[in-house]
Amino acid sequence: MSELIKQIFEAVVDGNQKVSEAKVKEAIESGLDPTTILNEGLLAAMSEVGKLFEEGEFFVPEMLVSARAMQTGLNVLKPLLVNNETKGSGTVVAGTVQGDLHDIGKNLVCMMLEGAAFEVVDLGADVPPEKFVEAVKSSGAQIVAMSALLTTTMGNMGATIEALKKAGLRDKVKVMVGGAPLSQQYADQIGADGYAPDANKAVGLAKKLIAA
Ligand code: B1M
């Protein structure tokens, strides 16, 4: 691992926004591959934070400051990660499901979708089923993209699919899901149209769902 990637990793684990921002800029200027900066620096650091939380070394406040440092670094990286194709791929209503405040993965997915010319209506985190339904109605979206990071909230994806059915919208939209506790099997179980394990694959899946 290069010294700069190591410094980015440490800045995120330490929750140091200023260093995270400065080191990501430095890494870009030094010609490091943006995907390497993302995967080996920012994302690897968040995995380490999760591990430290599990081991009882980190608590919620530490996780929160690390998440902010990660998001700061991600914002610097954004222009290099997205292709900036012109709009026209379709409209996606995206959000993290009700009860769940984890939004970094969802933000990454939205960022990549925008870069692939999708119009994204980002509803944020802790989104109740009714809000997804309203957004589909008002935007005419072709895709609903839901993220969940907690085993206790992933059930709200199924609840949102049920709400779409009740509103008579299920046949009009494709539903895609993702997030660390998810799997293809779970997606099938709740009647989603697709599952993607990461943000890059989410773009491929969205294109496939639109084409279908
Ligand atoms: Co929390 N948290 N957290 N947390 N947190 C996890 C998820 C946890 C695994 C940590 C652990 O125990 N190791 C654990 C969940 C355990 C479980 O459910 N089995 C956990 C817990 C327990 C909690 C609290 C309950 C803690 C507490 O209060 N006691 C609490 C819950 C709050 C709530 O939501 N109601 C909580 C709170 C928080 C913070 C708010 C402090 C903060 C979130 C800040 C924020 O997001 N703005 C936080 C963080 C940062 C984490 C970890 C450390 C990192 C998550 C992250 O951002 N990862 C996490 C541990 C871990 O993941 N190892 C943990 C980076 C992100 C890019 O990955 O979101 O997985 P991810 O996205 C990936 C893929 O999953 C995929 O693409 C991305 C990569 O390209 N993807 C999609 C995601 N969504 C997709 C949608 C798609 C397709 C792909 O299509 C639609």
PDB file of C-alpha atoms and ligand atoms in Angstrom:
ATOM      1  CA  MET A   1       0.000   0.000   0.000  1.00  0.00           C
ATOM      2  CA  SER A   2       1.406   3.416  -0.950  1.00  0.00           C
ATOM      3  CA  GLU A   3       2.201   5.905   1.819  1.00  0.00           C
ATOM      4  CA  LEU A   4      -0.574   8.279   0.666  1.00  0.00           C
ATOM      5  CA  ILE A   5      -3.216   5.538   0.656  1.00  0.00           C
ATOM      6  CA  LYS A   6      -2.070   4.604   4.160  1.00  0.00           C
ATOM      7  CA  GLN A   7      -2.464   8.233   5.273  1.00  0.00           C
ATOM      8  CA  ILE A   8      -5.984   8.420   3.770  1.00  0.00           C
ATOM      9  CA  PHE A   9      -6.912   5.158   5.529  1.00  0.00           C
ATOM     10  CA  GLU A  10      -5.596   6.501   8.851  1.00  0.00           C
ATOM     11  CA  ALA A  11      -7.282   9.910   8.437  1.00  0.00           C
ATOM     12  CA  VAL A  12     -10.670   8.213   7.973  1.00  0.00           C
ATOM     13  CA  VAL A  13     -10.162   5.807  10.879  1.00  0.00           C
ATOM     14  CA  ASP A  14      -9.081   8.803  13.045  1.00  0.00           C
ATOM     15  CA  GLY A  15     -12.089  10.795  11.810  1.00  0.00           C
ATOM     16  CA  ASN A  16      -9.886  13.649  10.593  1.00  0.00           C
ATOM     17  CA  GLN A  17     -11.833  15.432   7.840  1.00  0.00           C
ATOM     18  CA  LYS A  18      -9.121  17.984   7.017  1.00  0.00           C
ATOM     19  CA  VAL A  19      -6.405  15.378   6.546  1.00  0.00           C
ATOM     20  CA  SER A  20      -8.765  13.091   4.609  1.00  0.00           C
ATOM     21  CA  GLU A  21      -9.586  15.931   2.184  1.00  0.00           C
ATOM     22  CA  ALA A  22      -5.952  17.068   1.829  1.00  0.00           C
ATOM     23  CA  LYS A  23      -4.558  13.559   1.342  1.00  0.00           C
ATOM     24  CA  VAL A  24      -7.172  12.561  -1.248  1.00  0.00           C
ATOM     25  CA  LYS A  25      -6.293  15.752  -3.182  1.00  0.00           C
ATOM     26  CA  GLU A  26      -2.595  14.917  -2.879  1.00  0.00           C
ATOM     27  CA  ALA A  27      -3.200  11.337  -4.018  1.00  0.00           C
ATOM     28  CA  ILE A  28      -5.103  12.550  -7.096  1.00  0.00           C
ATOM     29  CA  GLU A  29      -2.374  15.069  -7.930  1.00  0.00           C
ATOM     30  CA  SER A  30       0.276  12.383  -7.594  1.00  0.00           C
ATOM     31  CA  GLY A  31      -1.545  10.347 -10.249  1.00  0.00           C
ATOM     32  CA  LEU A  32      -2.952   7.554  -8.082  1.00  0.00           C
ATOM     33  CA  ASP A  33      -5.913   5.695  -9.599  1.00  0.00           C
ATOM     34  CA  PRO A  34      -9.222   7.078  -8.163  1.00  0.00           C
ATOM     35  CA  THR A  35     -10.625   3.545  -7.787  1.00  0.00           C
ATOM     36  CA  THR A  36      -7.576   2.530  -5.750  1.00  0.00           C
ATOM     37  CA  ILE A  37      -7.991   5.630  -3.555  1.00  0.00           C
ATOM     38  CA  LEU A  38     -11.651   4.678  -3.044  1.00  0.00           C
ATOM     39  CA  ASN A  39     -11.238   0.945  -2.443  1.00  0.00           C
ATOM     40  CA  GLU A  40      -7.913   0.733  -0.597  1.00  0.00           C
ATOM     41  CA  GLY A  41      -8.142   4.083   1.198  1.00  0.00           C
ATOM     42  CA  LEU A  42     -11.702   5.199   1.962  1.00  0.00           C
ATOM     43  CA  LEU A  43     -13.699   1.941   1.815  1.00  0.00           C
ATOM     44  CA  ALA A  44     -11.002  -0.161   3.515  1.00  0.00           C
ATOM     45  CA  ALA A  45     -10.948   2.394   6.333  1.00  0.00           C
ATOM     46  CA  MET A  46     -14.719   2.084   6.851  1.00  0.00           C
ATOM     47  CA  SER A  47     -14.358  -1.706   7.097  1.00  0.00           C
ATOM     48  CA  GLU A  48     -11.676  -1.202   9.730  1.00  0.00           C
ATOM     49  CA  VAL A  49     -13.991   1.181  11.619  1.00  0.00           C
ATOM     50  CA  GLY A  50     -16.712  -1.493  11.575  1.00  0.00           C
ATOM     51  CA  LYS A  51     -14.224  -4.034  12.915  1.00  0.00           C
ATOM     52  CA  LEU A  52     -13.118  -1.696  15.715  1.00  0.00           C
ATOM     53  CA  PHE A  53     -16.799  -1.111  16.596  1.00  0.00           C
ATOM     54  CA  GLU A  54     -17.448  -4.857  16.741  1.00  0.00           C
ATOM     55  CA  GLU A  55     -14.412  -5.312  18.976  1.00  0.00           C
ATOM     56  CA  GLY A  56     -15.698  -2.647  21.372  1.00  0.00           C
ATOM     57  CA  GLU A  57     -12.822  -0.249  20.668  1.00  0.00           C
ATOM     58  CA  PHE A  58     -14.993   2.256  18.790  1.00  0.00           C
ATOM     59  CA  PHE A  59     -18.431   3.553  19.753  1.00  0.00           C
ATOM     60  CA  VAL A  60     -21.099   5.393  17.752  1.00  0.00           C
ATOM     61  CA  PRO A  61     -19.416   8.860  17.997  1.00  0.00           C
ATOM     62  CA  GLU A  62     -16.158   7.477  16.566  1.00  0.00           C
ATOM     63  CA  MET A  63     -18.069   5.742  13.740  1.00  0.00           C
ATOM     64  CA  LEU A  64     -19.819   9.028  12.999  1.00  0.00           C
ATOM     65  CA  VAL A  65     -16.661  11.152  12.721  1.00  0.00           C
ATOM     66  CA  SER A  66     -15.048   8.484  10.547  1.00  0.00           C
ATOM     67  CA  ALA A  67     -18.117   8.497   8.297  1.00  0.00           C
ATOM     68  CA  ARG A  68     -17.795  12.288   7.922  1.00  0.00           C
ATOM     69  CA  ALA A  69     -14.097  12.022   7.065  1.00  0.00           C
ATOM     70  CA  MET A  70     -14.939   9.328   4.496  1.00  0.00           C
ATOM     71  CA  GLN A  71     -17.674  11.494   2.938  1.00  0.00           C
ATOM     72  CA  THR A  72     -15.289  14.485   2.751  1.00  0.00           C
ATOM     73  CA  GLY A  73     -12.734  12.385   0.883  1.00  0.00           C
ATOM     74  CA  LEU A  74     -15.451  10.959  -1.359  1.00  0.00           C
ATOM     75  CA  ASN A  75     -16.633  14.457  -2.319  1.00  0.00           C
ATOM     76  CA  VAL A  76     -13.112  15.294  -3.535  1.00  0.00           C
ATOM     77  CA  LEU A  77     -12.989  12.062  -5.530  1.00  0.00           C
ATOM     78  CA  LYS A  78     -16.486  12.380  -7.026  1.00  0.00           C
ATOM     79  CA  PRO A  79     -15.626  14.210 -10.292  1.00  0.00           C
ATOM     80  CA  LEU A  80     -13.081  11.517 -11.123  1.00  0.00           C
ATOM     81  CA  LEU A  81     -15.298   8.558 -10.325  1.00  0.00           C
ATOM     82  CA  VAL A  82     -18.240   9.492 -12.486  1.00  0.00           C
ATOM     83  CA  ASN A  83     -18.217   9.481 -16.289  1.00  0.00           C
ATOM     84  CA  ASN A  84     -20.511  12.491 -16.628  1.00  0.00           C
ATOM     85  CA  GLU A  85     -22.411  11.087 -19.578  1.00  0.00           C
ATOM     86  CA  THR A  86     -25.269  13.375 -20.612  1.00  0.00           C
ATOM     87  CA  LYS A  87     -28.648  12.729 -18.976  1.00  0.00           C
ATOM     88  CA  GLY A  88     -31.181  10.359 -20.505  1.00  0.00           C
ATOM     89  CA  SER A  89     -30.671   6.882 -19.042  1.00  0.00           C
ATOM     90  CA  GLY A  90     -33.835   7.082 -16.908  1.00  0.00           C
ATOM     91  CA  THR A  91     -35.030   8.256 -13.495  1.00  0.00           C
ATOM     92  CA  VAL A  92     -34.203   6.546 -10.200  1.00  0.00           C
ATOM     93  CA  VAL A  93     -35.790   7.233  -6.828  1.00  0.00           C
ATOM     94  CA  ALA A  94     -33.168   6.291  -4.227  1.00  0.00           C
ATOM     95  CA  GLY A  95     -33.016   6.141  -0.452  1.00  0.00           C
ATOM     96  CA  THR A  96     -31.926   4.279   2.653  1.00  0.00           C
ATOM     97  CA  VAL A  97     -34.949   2.558   4.155  1.00  0.00           C
ATOM     98  CA  GLN A  98     -36.919   3.587   7.228  1.00  0.00           C
ATOM     99  CA  GLY A  99     -35.084   3.326  10.541  1.00  0.00           C
ATOM    100  CA  ASP A 100     -31.653   3.260   8.913  1.00  0.00           C
ATOM    101  CA  LEU A 101     -29.282   6.235   9.018  1.00  0.00           C
ATOM    102  CA  HIS A 102     -26.401   4.705   7.025  1.00  0.00           C
ATOM    103  CA  ASP A 103     -26.139   6.749   3.856  1.00  0.00           C
ATOM    104  CA  ILE A 104     -22.556   6.466   2.563  1.00  0.00           C
ATOM    105  CA  GLY A 105     -23.172   3.400   0.367  1.00  0.00           C
ATOM    106  CA  LYS A 106     -26.408   4.902  -0.919  1.00  0.00           C
ATOM    107  CA  ASN A 107     -24.603   8.193  -1.699  1.00  0.00           C
ATOM    108  CA  LEU A 108     -21.955   6.268  -3.626  1.00  0.00           C
ATOM    109  CA  VAL A 109     -24.630   4.437  -5.627  1.00  0.00           C
ATOM    110  CA  CYS A 110     -26.408   7.765  -6.402  1.00  0.00           C
ATOM    111  CA  MET A 111     -23.106   9.324  -7.450  1.00  0.00           C
ATOM    112  CA  MET A 112     -22.316   6.498  -9.868  1.00  0.00           C
ATOM    113  CA  LEU A 113     -25.860   6.475 -11.285  1.00  0.00           C
ATOM    114  CA  GLU A 114     -25.699  10.233 -11.931  1.00  0.00           C
ATOM    115  CA  GLY A 115     -22.369   9.707 -13.667  1.00  0.00           C
ATOM    116  CA  ALA A 116     -24.040   7.118 -15.893  1.00  0.00           C
ATOM    117  CA  ALA A 117     -26.654   9.676 -17.019  1.00  0.00           C
ATOM    118  CA  PHE A 118     -29.482   8.665 -14.676  1.00  0.00           C
ATOM    119  CA  GLU A 119     -31.678  11.369 -13.149  1.00  0.00           C
ATOM    120  CA  VAL A 120     -31.551  10.609  -9.415  1.00  0.00           C
ATOM    121  CA  VAL A 121     -34.180  11.664  -6.884  1.00  0.00           C
ATOM    122  CA  ASP A 122     -32.251  11.113  -3.647  1.00  0.00           C
ATOM    123  CA  LEU A 123     -34.653  10.859  -0.708  1.00  0.00           C
ATOM    124  CA  GLY A 124     -31.837  10.570   1.839  1.00  0.00           C
ATOM    125  CA  ALA A 125     -31.831   8.161   4.768  1.00  0.00           C
ATOM    126  CA  ASP A 126     -34.575   6.844   7.095  1.00  0.00           C
ATOM    127  CA  VAL A 127     -37.120   6.935   4.253  1.00  0.00           C
ATOM    128  CA  PRO A 128     -40.610   5.556   5.055  1.00  0.00           C
ATOM    129  CA  PRO A 129     -42.403   3.457   2.388  1.00  0.00           C
ATOM    130  CA  GLU A 130     -44.984   6.224   1.720  1.00  0.00           C
ATOM    131  CA  LYS A 131     -42.209   8.653   0.811  1.00  0.00           C
ATOM    132  CA  PHE A 132     -40.854   6.237  -1.821  1.00  0.00           C
ATOM    133  CA  VAL A 133     -44.396   5.873  -3.188  1.00  0.00           C
ATOM    134  CA  GLU A 134     -44.965   9.653  -3.377  1.00  0.00           C
ATOM    135  CA  ALA A 135     -41.604  10.200  -5.080  1.00  0.00           C
ATOM    136  CA  VAL A 136     -42.348   7.533  -7.708  1.00  0.00           C
ATOM    137  CA  LYS A 137     -45.704   9.201  -8.412  1.00  0.00           C
ATOM    138  CA  SER A 138     -44.285  12.719  -8.688  1.00  0.00           C
ATOM    139  CA  SER A 139     -41.135  11.857 -10.649  1.00  0.00           C
ATOM    140  CA  GLY A 140     -42.430   9.099 -12.926  1.00  0.00           C
ATOM    141  CA  ALA A 141     -39.282   7.127 -12.065  1.00  0.00           C
ATOM    142  CA  GLN A 142     -38.622   3.769 -13.738  1.00  0.00           C
ATOM    143  CA  ILE A 143     -36.494   2.463 -10.859  1.00  0.00           C
ATOM    144  CA  VAL A 144     -36.671   2.441  -7.059  1.00  0.00           C
ATOM    145  CA  ALA A 145     -33.236   1.875  -5.472  1.00  0.00           C
ATOM    146  CA  MET A 146     -33.179   0.967  -1.781  1.00  0.00           C
ATOM    147  CA  SER A 147     -30.221   0.603   0.545  1.00  0.00           C
ATOM    148  CA  ALA A 148     -30.107  -0.977   4.033  1.00  0.00           C
ATOM    149  CA  LEU A 149     -27.154  -1.574   6.351  1.00  0.00           C
ATOM    150  CA  LEU A 150     -28.926  -3.072   9.356  1.00  0.00           C
ATOM    151  CA  THR A 151     -30.422  -6.525   9.669  1.00  0.00           C
ATOM    152  CA  THR A 152     -33.171  -4.822  11.696  1.00  0.00           C
ATOM    153  CA  THR A 153     -34.149  -2.450   8.854  1.00  0.00           C
ATOM    154  CA  MET A 154     -33.785  -4.612   5.748  1.00  0.00           C
ATOM    155  CA  GLY A 155     -37.377  -5.798   6.306  1.00  0.00           C
ATOM    156  CA  ASN A 156     -38.500  -2.275   5.421  1.00  0.00           C
ATOM    157  CA  MET A 157     -37.475  -2.982   1.829  1.00  0.00           C
ATOM    158  CA  GLY A 158     -40.227  -5.592   1.655  1.00  0.00           C
ATOM    159  CA  ALA A 159     -42.603  -3.134   3.326  1.00  0.00           C
ATOM    160  CA  THR A 160     -41.791  -0.554   0.638  1.00  0.00           C
ATOM    161  CA  ILE A 161     -42.434  -3.093  -2.136  1.00  0.00           C
ATOM    162  CA  GLU A 162     -45.805  -3.845  -0.501  1.00  0.00           C
ATOM    163  CA  ALA A 163     -46.595  -0.100  -0.370  1.00  0.00           C
ATOM    164  CA  LEU A 164     -45.781   0.206  -4.085  1.00  0.00           C
ATOM    165  CA  LYS A 165     -48.150  -2.711  -4.773  1.00  0.00           C
ATOM    166  CA  LYS A 166     -50.940  -1.107  -2.708  1.00  0.00           C
ATOM    167  CA  ALA A 167     -50.501   2.158  -4.607  1.00  0.00           C
ATOM    168  CA  GLY A 168     -50.824   0.265  -7.927  1.00  0.00           C
ATOM    169  CA  LEU A 169     -47.275   1.200  -8.916  1.00  0.00           C
ATOM    170  CA  ARG A 170     -45.430  -2.122  -8.670  1.00  0.00           C
ATOM    171  CA  ASP A 171     -45.863  -2.942 -12.381  1.00  0.00           C
ATOM    172  CA  LYS A 172     -44.624   0.516 -13.363  1.00  0.00           C
ATOM    173  CA  VAL A 173     -41.250   0.438 -11.581  1.00  0.00           C
ATOM    174  CA  LYS A 174     -38.313  -1.918 -11.210  1.00  0.00           C
ATOM    175  CA  VAL A 175     -36.990  -2.317  -7.670  1.00  0.00           C
ATOM    176  CA  MET A 176     -33.295  -2.782  -6.947  1.00  0.00           C
ATOM    177  CA  VAL A 177     -31.746  -3.316  -3.541  1.00  0.00           C
ATOM    178  CA  GLY A 178     -28.308  -3.358  -1.948  1.00  0.00           C
ATOM    179  CA  GLY A 179     -26.345  -2.905   1.262  1.00  0.00           C
ATOM    180  CA  ALA A 180     -23.981  -5.006   3.347  1.00  0.00           C
ATOM    181  CA  PRO A 181     -26.513  -7.450   4.920  1.00  0.00           C
ATOM    182  CA  LEU A 182     -28.325  -8.040   1.588  1.00  0.00           C
ATOM    183  CA  SER A 183     -27.965 -10.934  -0.840  1.00  0.00           C
ATOM    184  CA  GLN A 184     -29.487 -12.061  -4.120  1.00  0.00           C
ATOM    185  CA  GLN A 185     -31.444 -14.634  -2.141  1.00  0.00           C
ATOM    186  CA  TYR A 186     -32.942 -11.968   0.120  1.00  0.00           C
ATOM    187  CA  ALA A 187     -33.760  -9.769  -2.878  1.00  0.00           C
ATOM    188  CA  ASP A 188     -35.631 -12.703  -4.461  1.00  0.00           C
ATOM    189  CA  GLN A 189     -37.422 -13.433  -1.197  1.00  0.00           C
ATOM    190  CA  ILE A 190     -38.903  -9.911  -0.953  1.00  0.00           C
ATOM    191  CA  GLY A 191     -39.747  -9.769  -4.667  1.00  0.00           C
ATOM    192  CA  ALA A 192     -37.174  -7.184  -5.746  1.00  0.00           C
ATOM    193  CA  ASP A 193     -36.156  -7.133  -9.414  1.00  0.00           C
ATOM    194  CA  GLY A 194     -32.448  -7.045  -8.716  1.00  0.00           C
ATOM    195  CA  TYR A 195     -29.607  -6.939  -6.201  1.00  0.00           C
ATOM    196  CA  ALA A 196     -26.152  -5.400  -6.599  1.00  0.00           C
ATOM    197  CA  PRO A 197     -23.256  -5.917  -4.179  1.00  0.00           C
ATOM    198  CA  ASP A 198     -21.509  -2.605  -4.928  1.00  0.00           C
ATOM    199  CA  ALA A 199     -22.028   0.792  -6.540  1.00  0.00           C
ATOM    200  CA  ASN A 200     -20.407  -0.119  -9.856  1.00  0.00           C
ATOM    201  CA  LYS A 201     -22.554  -3.222 -10.250  1.00  0.00           C
ATOM    202  CA  ALA A 202     -25.590  -1.122  -9.243  1.00  0.00           C
ATOM    203  CA  VAL A 203     -25.078   0.969 -12.398  1.00  0.00           C
ATOM    204  CA  GLY A 204     -24.900  -2.151 -14.577  1.00  0.00           C
ATOM    205  CA  LEU A 205     -28.025  -3.502 -12.917  1.00  0.00           C
ATOM    206  CA  ALA A 206     -29.945  -0.229 -13.380  1.00  0.00           C
ATOM    207  CA  LYS A 207     -29.063  -0.218 -17.095  1.00  0.00           C
ATOM    208  CA  LYS A 208     -30.155  -3.848 -17.391  1.00  0.00           C
ATOM    209  CA  LEU A 209     -33.463  -3.172 -15.611  1.00  0.00           C
ATOM    210  CA  ILE A 210     -34.214  -0.190 -17.868  1.00  0.00           C
ATOM    211  CA  ALA A 211     -33.400  -2.217 -20.975  1.00  0.00           C
ATOM    212  CA  ALA A 212     -35.740  -4.984 -19.813  1.00  0.00           C
TER     213      ALA A 212
HETATM  214 CO1  B1M B   1     -23.367   1.558  11.883  1.00  0.00          CO
HETATM  215  N1  B1M B   1     -23.466  -0.378  11.824  1.00  0.00           N
HETATM  216  N2  B1M B   1     -24.724   1.613  13.302  1.00  0.00           N
HETATM  217  N3  B1M B   1     -23.116   3.469  11.848  1.00  0.00           N
HETATM  218  N4  B1M B   1     -21.905   1.248  10.722  1.00  0.00           N
HETATM  219  C1  B1M B   1     -22.714  -1.065  10.774  1.00  0.00           C
HETATM  220  C2  B1M B   1     -23.576  -1.237   9.527  1.00  0.00           C
HETATM  221  C3  B1M B   1     -22.347  -2.439  11.477  1.00  0.00           C
HETATM  222  C4  B1M B   1     -22.125  -3.602  10.495  1.00  0.00           C
HETATM  223  C5  B1M B   1     -21.115  -2.224  12.392  1.00  0.00           C
HETATM  224  C6  B1M B   1     -20.660  -3.502  13.058  1.00  0.00           C
HETATM  225  O1  B1M B   1     -21.272  -3.932  14.002  1.00  0.00           O
HETATM  226  N5  B1M B   1     -19.615  -4.096  12.550  1.00  0.00           N
HETATM  227  C7  B1M B   1     -23.599  -2.641  12.419  1.00  0.00           C
HETATM  228  C8  B1M B   1     -24.795  -3.395  11.807  1.00  0.00           C
HETATM  229  C9  B1M B   1     -24.960  -4.774  12.381  1.00  0.00           C
HETATM  230  C10 B1M B   1     -26.156  -5.458  11.820  1.00  0.00           C
HETATM  231  O2  B1M B   1     -27.175  -4.929  11.516  1.00  0.00           O
HETATM  232  N6  B1M B   1     -25.998  -6.749  11.679  1.00  0.00           N
HETATM  233  C11 B1M B   1     -23.950  -1.199  12.749  1.00  0.00           C
HETATM  234  C12 B1M B   1     -24.721  -0.800  13.883  1.00  0.00           C
HETATM  235  C13 B1M B   1     -25.043  -1.894  14.877  1.00  0.00           C
HETATM  236  C14 B1M B   1     -25.138   0.541  14.104  1.00  0.00           C
HETATM  237  C15 B1M B   1     -26.003   1.086  15.249  1.00  0.00           C
HETATM  238  C16 B1M B   1     -27.211   0.208  15.616  1.00  0.00           C
HETATM  239  C17 B1M B   1     -25.067   1.305  16.447  1.00  0.00           C
HETATM  240  C18 B1M B   1     -25.747   1.747  17.732  1.00  0.00           C
HETATM  241  O3  B1M B   1     -26.412   2.742  17.775  1.00  0.00           O
HETATM  242  N7  B1M B   1     -25.548   0.951  18.735  1.00  0.00           N
HETATM  243  C19 B1M B   1     -26.444   2.456  14.693  1.00  0.00           C
HETATM  244  C20 B1M B   1     -27.764   2.392  13.922  1.00  0.00           C
HETATM  245  C21 B1M B   1     -28.254   3.764  13.542  1.00  0.00           C
HETATM  246  C22 B1M B   1     -29.383   3.672  12.541  1.00  0.00           C
HETATM  247  O4  B1M B   1     -29.149   3.532  11.361  1.00  0.00           O
HETATM  248  N8  B1M B   1     -30.621   3.711  13.019  1.00  0.00           N
HETATM  249  C23 B1M B   1     -25.312   2.769  13.752  1.00  0.00           C
HETATM  250  C24 B1M B   1     -24.906   4.065  13.425  1.00  0.00           C
HETATM  251  C25 B1M B   1     -23.880   4.377  12.567  1.00  0.00           C
HETATM  252  C26 B1M B   1     -23.416   5.817  12.312  1.00  0.00           C
HETATM  253  C27 B1M B   1     -24.577   6.800  12.182  1.00  0.00           C
HETATM  254  C28 B1M B   1     -22.528   6.236  13.475  1.00  0.00           C
HETATM  255  C29 B1M B   1     -22.513   5.635  11.014  1.00  0.00           C
HETATM  256  C30 B1M B   1     -23.275   5.933   9.691  1.00  0.00           C
HETATM  257  C31 B1M B   1     -23.040   7.336   9.187  1.00  0.00           C
HETATM  258  C32 B1M B   1     -23.559   7.526   7.801  1.00  0.00           C
HETATM  259  O5  B1M B   1     -23.787   6.618   7.024  1.00  0.00           O
HETATM  260  N9  B1M B   1     -23.762   8.789   7.466  1.00  0.00           N
HETATM  261  C33 B1M B   1     -22.229   4.134  11.042  1.00  0.00           C
HETATM  262  C34 B1M B   1     -21.195   3.511  10.263  1.00  0.00           C
HETATM  263  C35 B1M B   1     -20.240   4.441   9.556  1.00  0.00           C
HETATM  264  C36 B1M B   1     -21.070   2.110  10.138  1.00  0.00           C
HETATM  265  C37 B1M B   1     -19.978   1.292   9.399  1.00  0.00           C
HETATM  266  C38 B1M B   1     -18.721   1.368  10.265  1.00  0.00           C
HETATM  267  C39 B1M B   1     -19.623   1.711   8.000  1.00  0.00           C
HETATM  268  C40 B1M B   1     -20.807   1.754   7.016  1.00  0.00           C
HETATM  269  C41 B1M B   1     -20.343   2.366   5.715  1.00  0.00           C
HETATM  270  O6  B1M B   1     -20.564   3.526   5.448  1.00  0.00           O
HETATM  271  N10 B1M B   1     -19.604   1.588   4.906  1.00  0.00           N
HETATM  272  C42 B1M B   1     -20.624  -0.156   9.375  1.00  0.00           C
HETATM  273  C43 B1M B   1     -19.608  -1.277   9.422  1.00  0.00           C
HETATM  274  C44 B1M B   1     -19.287  -1.830   8.044  1.00  0.00           C
HETATM  275  O7  B1M B   1     -19.974  -1.622   7.065  1.00  0.00           O
HETATM  276  N11 B1M B   1     -18.242  -2.605   7.999  1.00  0.00           N
HETATM  277  C45 B1M B   1     -21.673  -0.055  10.407  1.00  0.00           C
HETATM  278  C46 B1M B   1     -19.052   2.056   3.620  1.00  0.00           C
HETATM  279  C47 B1M B   1     -20.138   1.977   2.531  1.00  0.00           C
HETATM  280  C48 B1M B   1     -19.596   2.490   1.209  1.00  0.00           C
HETATM  281  O8  B1M B   1     -20.487   0.627   2.394  1.00  0.00           O
HETATM  282  O9  B1M B   1     -22.954   1.070   2.867  1.00  0.00           O
HETATM  283  O10 B1M B   1     -22.051  -1.313   2.635  1.00  0.00           O
HETATM  284  P1  B1M B   1     -22.019   0.114   2.260  1.00  0.00           P
HETATM  285  O11 B1M B   1     -22.255   0.238   0.688  1.00  0.00           O
HETATM  286  C49 B1M B   1     -21.614  -0.618  -0.232  1.00  0.00           C
HETATM  287  C50 B1M B   1     -22.460  -1.844  -0.603  1.00  0.00           C
HETATM  288  O12 B1M B   1     -23.183  -2.368   0.473  1.00  0.00           O
HETATM  289  C51 B1M B   1     -23.269  -1.366  -1.773  1.00  0.00           C
HETATM  290  O13 B1M B   1     -22.445  -0.385  -2.412  1.00  0.00           O
HETATM  291  C52 B1M B   1     -21.476   0.149  -1.514  1.00  0.00           C
HETATM  292  C53 B1M B   1     -20.065  -0.098  -2.055  1.00  0.00           C
HETATM  293  O14 B1M B   1     -19.886   0.245  -3.369  1.00  0.00           O
HETATM  294  N12 B1M B   1     -24.592  -0.777  -1.576  1.00  0.00           N
HETATM  295  C54 B1M B   1     -25.535  -0.868  -2.554  1.00  0.00           C
HETATM  296  C55 B1M B   1     -25.111  -0.051  -0.554  1.00  0.00           C
HETATM  297  N13 B1M B   1     -26.360   0.315  -0.828  1.00  0.00           N
HETATM  298  C56 B1M B   1     -26.653  -0.160  -2.069  1.00  0.00           C
HETATM  299  C57 B1M B   1     -27.807  -0.057  -2.846  1.00  0.00           C
HETATM  300  C58 B1M B   1     -27.826  -0.706  -4.105  1.00  0.00           C
HETATM  301  C59 B1M B   1     -26.711  -1.399  -4.550  1.00  0.00           C
HETATM  302  C60 B1M B   1     -25.554  -1.489  -3.797  1.00  0.00           C
HETATM  303  O15 B1M B   1     -28.869  -0.677  -4.938  1.00  0.00           O
HETATM  304  C61 B1M B   1     -29.985   0.087  -4.608  1.00  0.00           C
END
